mmCIF file of C-alpha atoms in Angstrom:
data_model
loop_
_atom_site.group_PDB
_atom_site.id
_atom_site.type_symbol
_atom_site.label_atom_id
_atom_site.label_comp_id
_atom_site.label_asym_id
_atom_site.label_seq_id
_atom_site.Cartn_x
_atom_site.Cartn_y
_atom_site.Cartn_z
ATOM 1 C CA ASN D 273 0.000 0.000 0.000
ATOM 2 C CA GLN D 274 1.907 3.035 -1.242
ATOM 3 C CA THR D 275 -0.104 5.500 0.857
ATOM 4 C CA GLN D 276 0.422 3.730 4.211
ATOM 5 C CA PRO D 277 3.525 2.760 6.202
ATOM 6 C CA TRP D 278 4.780 -0.671 5.154
ATOM 7 C CA MET D 279 7.654 -3.041 5.812
ATOM 8 C CA MET D 280 9.127 -5.850 3.745
ATOM 9 C CA MET D 281 11.738 -8.397 4.797
ATOM 10 C CA LEU D 282 13.533 -10.366 2.100
ATOM 11 C CA GLY D 283 15.981 -13.135 2.935
ATOM 12 C CA TYR D 284 18.200 -14.808 0.341
ATOM 13 C CA LYS D 285 19.732 -18.250 0.758
ATOM 14 C CA ALA D 286 21.744 -18.004 -2.460
ATOM 15 C CA ALA D 287 25.106 -17.751 -0.689
ATOM 16 C CA HIS D 288 24.511 -20.973 1.252
ATOM 17 C CA THR D 289 25.621 -24.400 0.097
ATOM 18 C CA PRO D 290 25.286 -26.046 -2.355
ATOM 19 C CA ARG D 291 25.851 -22.715 -4.170
ATOM 20 C CA THR D 292 23.984 -23.267 -7.410
ATOM 21 C CA PRO D 293 23.956 -20.030 -9.423
ATOM 22 C CA PRO D 294 21.071 -19.494 -11.863
ATOM 23 C CA GLU D 295 21.683 -20.010 -15.552
ATOM 24 C CA ARG D 296 22.220 -16.293 -16.205
ATOM 25 C CA ALA D 297 25.157 -16.229 -13.754
ATOM 26 C CA ARG D 298 26.845 -19.555 -14.455
ATOM 27 C CA GLN D 299 29.494 -18.136 -16.772
ATOM 28 C CA ARG D 300 30.299 -15.035 -14.747
ATOM 29 C CA PHE D 301 33.931 -14.704 -13.617
ATOM 30 C CA ALA D 302 34.850 -17.593 -15.944
ATOM 31 C CA ASP D 303 38.337 -16.192 -16.471
ATOM 32 C CA CYS D 304 38.932 -15.411 -12.790
ATOM 33 C CA SER D 305 40.773 -17.241 -10.056
ATOM 34 C CA VAL D 306 40.701 -16.669 -6.318
ATOM 35 C CA LYS D 307 43.793 -15.421 -4.533
ATOM 36 C CA ARG D 308 44.913 -17.394 -1.502
ATOM 37 C CA ALA D 309 44.030 -15.600 1.728
ATOM 38 C CA VAL D 310 47.031 -13.709 3.118
ATOM 39 C CA ASN D 311 46.455 -15.208 6.589
ATOM 40 C CA ALA D 312 45.683 -18.738 5.374
ATOM 41 C CA ASP D 313 48.604 -20.116 7.383
ATOM 42 C CA ALA D 314 47.531 -18.438 10.642
ATOM 43 C CA LYS D 315 45.701 -21.562 11.774
ATOM 44 C CA PRO D 316 43.512 -21.604 14.900
ATOM 45 C CA PRO D 317 44.996 -23.158 18.048
ATOM 46 C CA TYR D 318 42.570 -26.081 17.890
ATOM 47 C CA GLY D 319 43.911 -27.341 14.563
ATOM 48 C CA ARG D 320 42.502 -27.292 11.064
ATOM 49 C CA GLY D 321 39.080 -26.218 12.245
ATOM 50 C CA GLN D 322 36.277 -26.454 9.707
ATOM 51 C CA LEU D 323 38.501 -28.318 7.271
ATOM 52 C CA ALA D 324 38.991 -31.143 9.786
ATOM 53 C CA LEU D 325 35.767 -33.043 9.194
ATOM 54 C CA ARG D 326 34.348 -35.801 11.301
ATOM 55 C CA GLU D 327 33.851 -39.059 9.449
ATOM 56 C CA ASP D 328 30.090 -38.829 9.983
ATOM 57 C CA THR D 329 29.772 -35.296 8.564
ATOM 58 C CA PRO D 330 26.834 -35.489 6.146
ATOM 59 C CA PRO D 331 27.044 -34.475 2.471
ATOM 60 C CA PRO D 332 26.844 -32.017 0.782
ATOM 61 C CA TYR D 333 28.509 -30.255 3.714
ATOM 62 C CA LYS D 334 31.538 -32.516 3.608
ATOM 63 C CA GLU D 335 32.232 -31.877 -0.073
ATOM 64 C CA ALA D 336 31.573 -28.145 0.161
ATOM 65 C CA VAL D 337 33.740 -27.448 3.194
ATOM 66 C CA THR D 338 36.570 -29.684 2.053
ATOM 67 C CA ASP D 339 37.006 -27.352 -0.917
ATOM 68 C CA ALA D 340 36.429 -24.107 0.964
ATOM 69 C CA GLY D 341 40.085 -23.281 1.551
ATOM 70 C CA GLY D 342 41.384 -23.605 -1.958
ATOM 71 C CA SER D 343 38.930 -24.544 -4.668
ATOM 72 C CA ASP D 344 38.461 -21.848 -7.303
ATOM 73 C CA TYR D 345 35.337 -23.613 -8.533
ATOM 74 C CA TYR D 346 33.705 -23.587 -5.092
ATOM 75 C CA LEU D 347 34.572 -19.968 -4.348
ATOM 76 C CA ILE D 348 33.723 -18.629 -7.801
ATOM 77 C CA ASN D 349 30.308 -20.298 -7.599
ATOM 78 C CA TYR D 350 29.909 -18.508 -4.274
ATOM 79 C CA PHE D 351 30.520 -15.161 -5.972
ATOM 80 C CA ARG D 352 28.297 -16.108 -8.918
ATOM 81 C CA SER D 353 25.463 -16.834 -6.498
ATOM 82 C CA LEU D 354 26.033 -13.541 -4.682
ATOM 83 C CA SER D 355 26.069 -11.613 -7.947
ATOM 84 C CA ALA D 356 22.743 -13.178 -8.944
ATOM 85 C CA MET D 357 21.309 -12.091 -5.597
ATOM 86 C CA ASP D 358 22.592 -8.572 -6.283
ATOM 87 C CA ASP D 359 20.724 -8.602 -9.615
ATOM 88 C CA ASN D 360 17.454 -8.935 -7.750
ATOM 89 C CA ILE D 361 18.320 -6.365 -5.099
ATOM 90 C CA GLY D 362 18.915 -3.994 -8.010
ATOM 91 C CA ARG D 363 15.452 -4.791 -9.353
ATOM 92 C CA ILE D 364 13.920 -3.862 -5.986
ATOM 93 C CA LEU D 365 15.801 -0.571 -5.811
ATOM 94 C CA ALA D 366 14.773 0.241 -9.391
ATOM 95 C CA GLU D 367 11.128 -0.465 -8.537
ATOM 96 C CA LEU D 368 11.306 1.876 -5.539
ATOM 97 C CA ASP D 369 12.658 4.547 -7.884
ATOM 98 C CA SER D 370 9.891 3.982 -10.428
ATOM 99 C CA LEU D 371 7.212 4.215 -7.696
ATOM 100 C CA LYS D 372 8.902 7.364 -6.332
ATOM 101 C CA LEU D 373 9.210 5.723 -2.916
ATOM 102 C CA ALA D 374 13.003 5.540 -2.706
ATOM 103 C CA ASP D 375 13.522 8.787 -0.744
ATOM 104 C CA ASP D 376 11.161 7.680 2.010
ATOM 105 C CA THR D 377 12.229 4.045 2.248
ATOM 106 C CA LEU D 378 14.769 3.020 4.873
ATOM 107 C CA ILE D 379 16.750 0.038 3.625
ATOM 108 C CA VAL D 380 19.087 -2.153 5.675
ATOM 109 C CA PHE D 381 21.285 -4.613 3.761
ATOM 110 C CA ALA D 382 22.797 -7.206 6.091
ATOM 111 C CA GLY D 383 24.154 -10.743 6.345
ATOM 112 C CA ASP D 384 23.471 -13.122 9.204
ATOM 113 C CA ASN D 385 27.171 -13.880 9.603
ATOM 114 C CA GLY D 386 30.524 -13.292 8.027
ATOM 115 C CA TYR D 387 32.236 -16.078 6.101
ATOM 116 C CA PHE D 388 35.699 -17.579 5.827
ATOM 117 C CA LEU D 389 37.149 -17.849 2.330
ATOM 118 C CA GLY D 390 40.323 -19.624 3.374
ATOM 119 C CA GLU D 391 41.370 -17.125 6.062
ATOM 120 C CA HIS D 392 43.027 -18.982 8.973
ATOM 121 C CA GLY D 393 42.802 -22.050 6.740
ATOM 122 C CA LEU D 394 39.052 -22.109 7.384
ATOM 123 C CA GLY D 395 35.833 -22.303 5.445
ATOM 124 C CA ASP D 396 32.320 -21.737 6.737
ATOM 125 C CA LYS D 397 31.774 -19.526 9.842
ATOM 126 C CA ARG D 398 31.419 -20.119 13.627
ATOM 127 C CA ALA D 399 34.952 -19.209 14.786
ATOM 128 C CA ALA D 400 35.454 -15.923 16.657
ATOM 129 C CA TYR D 401 37.795 -14.308 14.127
ATOM 130 C CA ASP D 402 36.584 -11.085 12.512
ATOM 131 C CA GLU D 403 36.002 -12.645 9.083
ATOM 132 C CA SER D 404 33.214 -14.672 10.708
ATOM 133 C CA MET D 405 32.036 -12.268 13.422
ATOM 134 C CA ARG D 406 31.616 -9.218 11.210
ATOM 135 C CA ILE D 407 28.680 -8.971 8.812
ATOM 136 C CA PRO D 408 27.859 -6.927 5.723
ATOM 137 C CA LEU D 409 25.816 -4.005 7.057
ATOM 138 C CA LEU D 410 24.625 -1.014 5.031
ATOM 139 C CA LEU D 411 21.810 1.460 5.654
ATOM 140 C CA ARG D 412 20.207 3.800 3.118
ATOM 141 C CA TYR D 413 17.551 6.414 3.877
ATOM 142 C CA PRO D 414 17.730 9.374 1.446
ATOM 143 C CA ARG D 415 15.128 11.457 3.305
ATOM 144 C CA SER D 416 17.416 11.610 6.354
ATOM 145 C CA GLY D 417 20.039 13.581 4.415
ATOM 146 C CA ILE D 418 22.740 11.284 5.812
ATOM 147 C CA CYS D 419 25.058 10.120 3.044
ATOM 148 C CA GLY D 420 28.449 8.442 2.919
ATOM 149 C CA LYS D 421 28.825 8.106 6.691
ATOM 150 C CA LEU D 422 30.977 5.308 8.105
ATOM 151 C CA VAL D 423 30.037 4.331 11.658
ATOM 152 C CA ASP D 424 32.931 2.825 13.603
ATOM 153 C CA GLU D 425 31.034 2.048 16.785
ATOM 154 C CA LEU D 426 30.282 -1.572 17.672
ATOM 155 C CA VAL D 427 26.821 -2.178 16.221
ATOM 156 C CA LEU D 428 24.942 -5.477 16.249
ATOM 157 C CA ASN D 429 22.146 -7.111 14.307
ATOM 158 C CA ILE D 430 19.930 -6.850 17.416
ATOM 159 C CA ASP D 431 20.042 -3.074 16.819
ATOM 160 C CA VAL D 432 18.021 -3.289 13.600
ATOM 161 C CA ALA D 433 14.555 -3.484 15.197
ATOM 162 C CA PRO D 434 15.154 -0.554 17.620
ATOM 163 C CA THR D 435 16.496 1.487 14.692
ATOM 164 C CA PHE D 436 13.348 0.891 12.630
ATOM 165 C CA LEU D 437 11.138 1.817 15.585
ATOM 166 C CA ASP D 438 13.150 4.966 16.336
ATOM 167 C CA PHE D 439 12.996 6.227 12.733
ATOM 168 C CA ALA D 440 9.251 5.490 12.730
ATOM 169 C CA GLY D 441 8.796 7.632 15.854
ATOM 170 C CA LEU D 442 7.724 4.664 17.971
ATOM 171 C CA PRO D 443 8.980 3.750 21.464
ATOM 172 C CA VAL D 444 11.548 0.977 21.785
ATOM 173 C CA PRO D 445 10.391 -1.680 24.287
ATOM 174 C CA LYS D 446 12.664 -1.961 27.305
ATOM 175 C CA ALA D 447 12.903 -5.720 26.754
ATOM 176 C CA MET D 448 14.875 -5.141 23.538
ATOM 177 C CA GLN D 449 18.612 -5.452 24.154
ATOM 178 C CA GLY D 450 19.631 -3.622 20.986
ATOM 179 C CA ALA D 451 19.962 0.136 20.534
ATOM 180 C CA SER D 452 18.913 2.503 17.747
ATOM 181 C CA TRP D 453 21.578 3.683 15.309
ATOM 182 C CA LYS D 454 19.695 6.940 14.697
ATOM 183 C CA PRO D 455 21.747 9.069 17.121
ATOM 184 C CA LEU D 456 24.993 7.626 15.723
ATOM 185 C CA LEU D 457 23.944 8.528 12.184
ATOM 186 C CA GLU D 458 22.916 12.023 13.296
ATOM 187 C CA ARG D 459 26.301 12.481 15.010
ATOM 188 C CA LYS D 460 24.701 13.031 18.393
ATOM 189 C CA GLN D 461 26.610 12.437 21.591
ATOM 190 C CA VAL D 462 25.331 9.140 22.950
ATOM 191 C CA ARG D 463 26.628 6.560 25.385
ATOM 192 C CA TRP D 464 27.318 3.464 23.310
ATOM 193 C CA ARG D 465 28.415 -0.100 24.016
ATOM 194 C CA GLU D 466 32.128 -0.561 24.574
ATOM 195 C CA ALA D 467 32.254 -4.340 24.182
ATOM 196 C CA LEU D 468 30.295 -7.292 22.874
ATOM 197 C CA LEU D 469 30.122 -10.976 23.811
ATOM 198 C CA PHE D 470 30.458 -13.737 21.236
ATOM 199 C CA SER D 471 29.516 -17.310 22.106
ATOM 200 C CA TYR D 472 29.462 -20.541 20.144
ATOM 201 C CA ALA D 473 28.258 -23.915 21.401
ATOM 202 C CA PHE D 474 29.712 -27.010 19.754
ATOM 203 C CA GLU D 475 27.394 -28.488 17.126
ATOM 204 C CA SER D 476 27.579 -32.171 16.253
ATOM 205 C CA PRO D 477 28.022 -33.603 13.653
ATOM 206 C CA LEU D 478 29.224 -30.381 12.024
ATOM 207 C CA PRO D 479 32.951 -29.867 11.365
ATOM 208 C CA ALA D 480 35.164 -29.752 14.399
ATOM 209 C CA THR D 481 34.884 -26.172 15.613
ATOM 210 C CA PRO D 482 35.038 -26.272 19.421
ATOM 211 C CA ALA D 483 32.858 -24.290 21.800
ATOM 212 C CA MET D 484 34.206 -20.797 22.443
ATOM 213 C CA LEU D 485 33.539 -17.494 24.192
ATOM 214 C CA ALA D 486 35.000 -14.171 23.067
ATOM 215 C CA VAL D 487 34.879 -10.560 24.164
ATOM 216 C CA ARG D 488 35.560 -7.892 21.542
ATOM 217 C CA THR D 489 36.109 -4.183 22.022
ATOM 218 C CA ARG D 490 37.124 -1.681 19.343
ATOM 219 C CA THR D 491 40.801 -2.275 20.128
ATOM 220 C CA ALA D 492 41.134 -5.819 21.476
ATOM 221 C CA LYS D 493 39.719 -9.314 21.435
ATOM 222 C CA LEU D 494 39.968 -12.185 23.915
ATOM 223 C CA ILE D 495 38.948 -15.668 22.736
ATOM 224 C CA THR D 496 38.608 -18.513 25.237
ATOM 225 C CA TYR D 497 37.871 -22.180 24.623
ATOM 226 C CA PRO D 498 36.133 -23.824 27.605
ATOM 227 C CA GLY D 499 38.153 -26.789 28.815
ATOM 228 C CA HIS D 500 41.221 -25.759 26.789
ATOM 229 C CA ASP D 501 42.999 -22.925 28.587
ATOM 230 C CA ALA D 502 46.130 -23.396 26.462
ATOM 231 C CA TRP D 503 44.204 -22.339 23.354
ATOM 232 C CA THR D 504 43.338 -18.859 24.714
ATOM 233 C CA GLU D 505 43.990 -16.064 22.194
ATOM 234 C CA LEU D 506 44.418 -12.332 22.839
ATOM 235 C CA PHE D 507 44.555 -9.864 19.933
ATOM 236 C CA ASP D 508 45.504 -6.195 19.692
ATOM 237 C CA LEU D 509 43.182 -4.948 16.928
#
């Protein structure tokens, strides 16, 4: 309904295994190869991580992850699938333009997790390194007049709902743990989180990523592995 407030959520699974790009994208990047990650040899303290599969790991996960650290075919199909997703995001943006709704539509583009492409010798996600912890996160709202701003504060995906409510002029329920990005975007002085907690519980029969807890600030990260004190990692970011 163009004359009333509305909201649409659109979730793509294209980037997930088994990574089957549509016909229109199957020849994209045909002449490309994928560079080896510069930190591919900086292996996690618990071993080969996601590339060390249990014997009972089910397909297609076993085949997909086995190739994640070095297969051009696997990684290029990943990018082909992402590019096909981008095609359709472009169609949505073009439709908003044609309906003259773009200026008044707040758009958040986000991923549910980051993804290893051979960094630390890993594929998949789950580990507490930044390639996995950080997500794609963009916001566009032309009517706000905010353009080209990079926010360095620690923001989380639980902030999305409070942000929508704040821009809509609605109260944010106290039960919500996230915080609105609106004051950050408007460059207002606001007390913001100084750290975040990351937790991962071991999942069987997925690849052998152990349980872990991490605390990340803007300048440092501590990763602990319950039951394995010798694996503890501390990073100056």
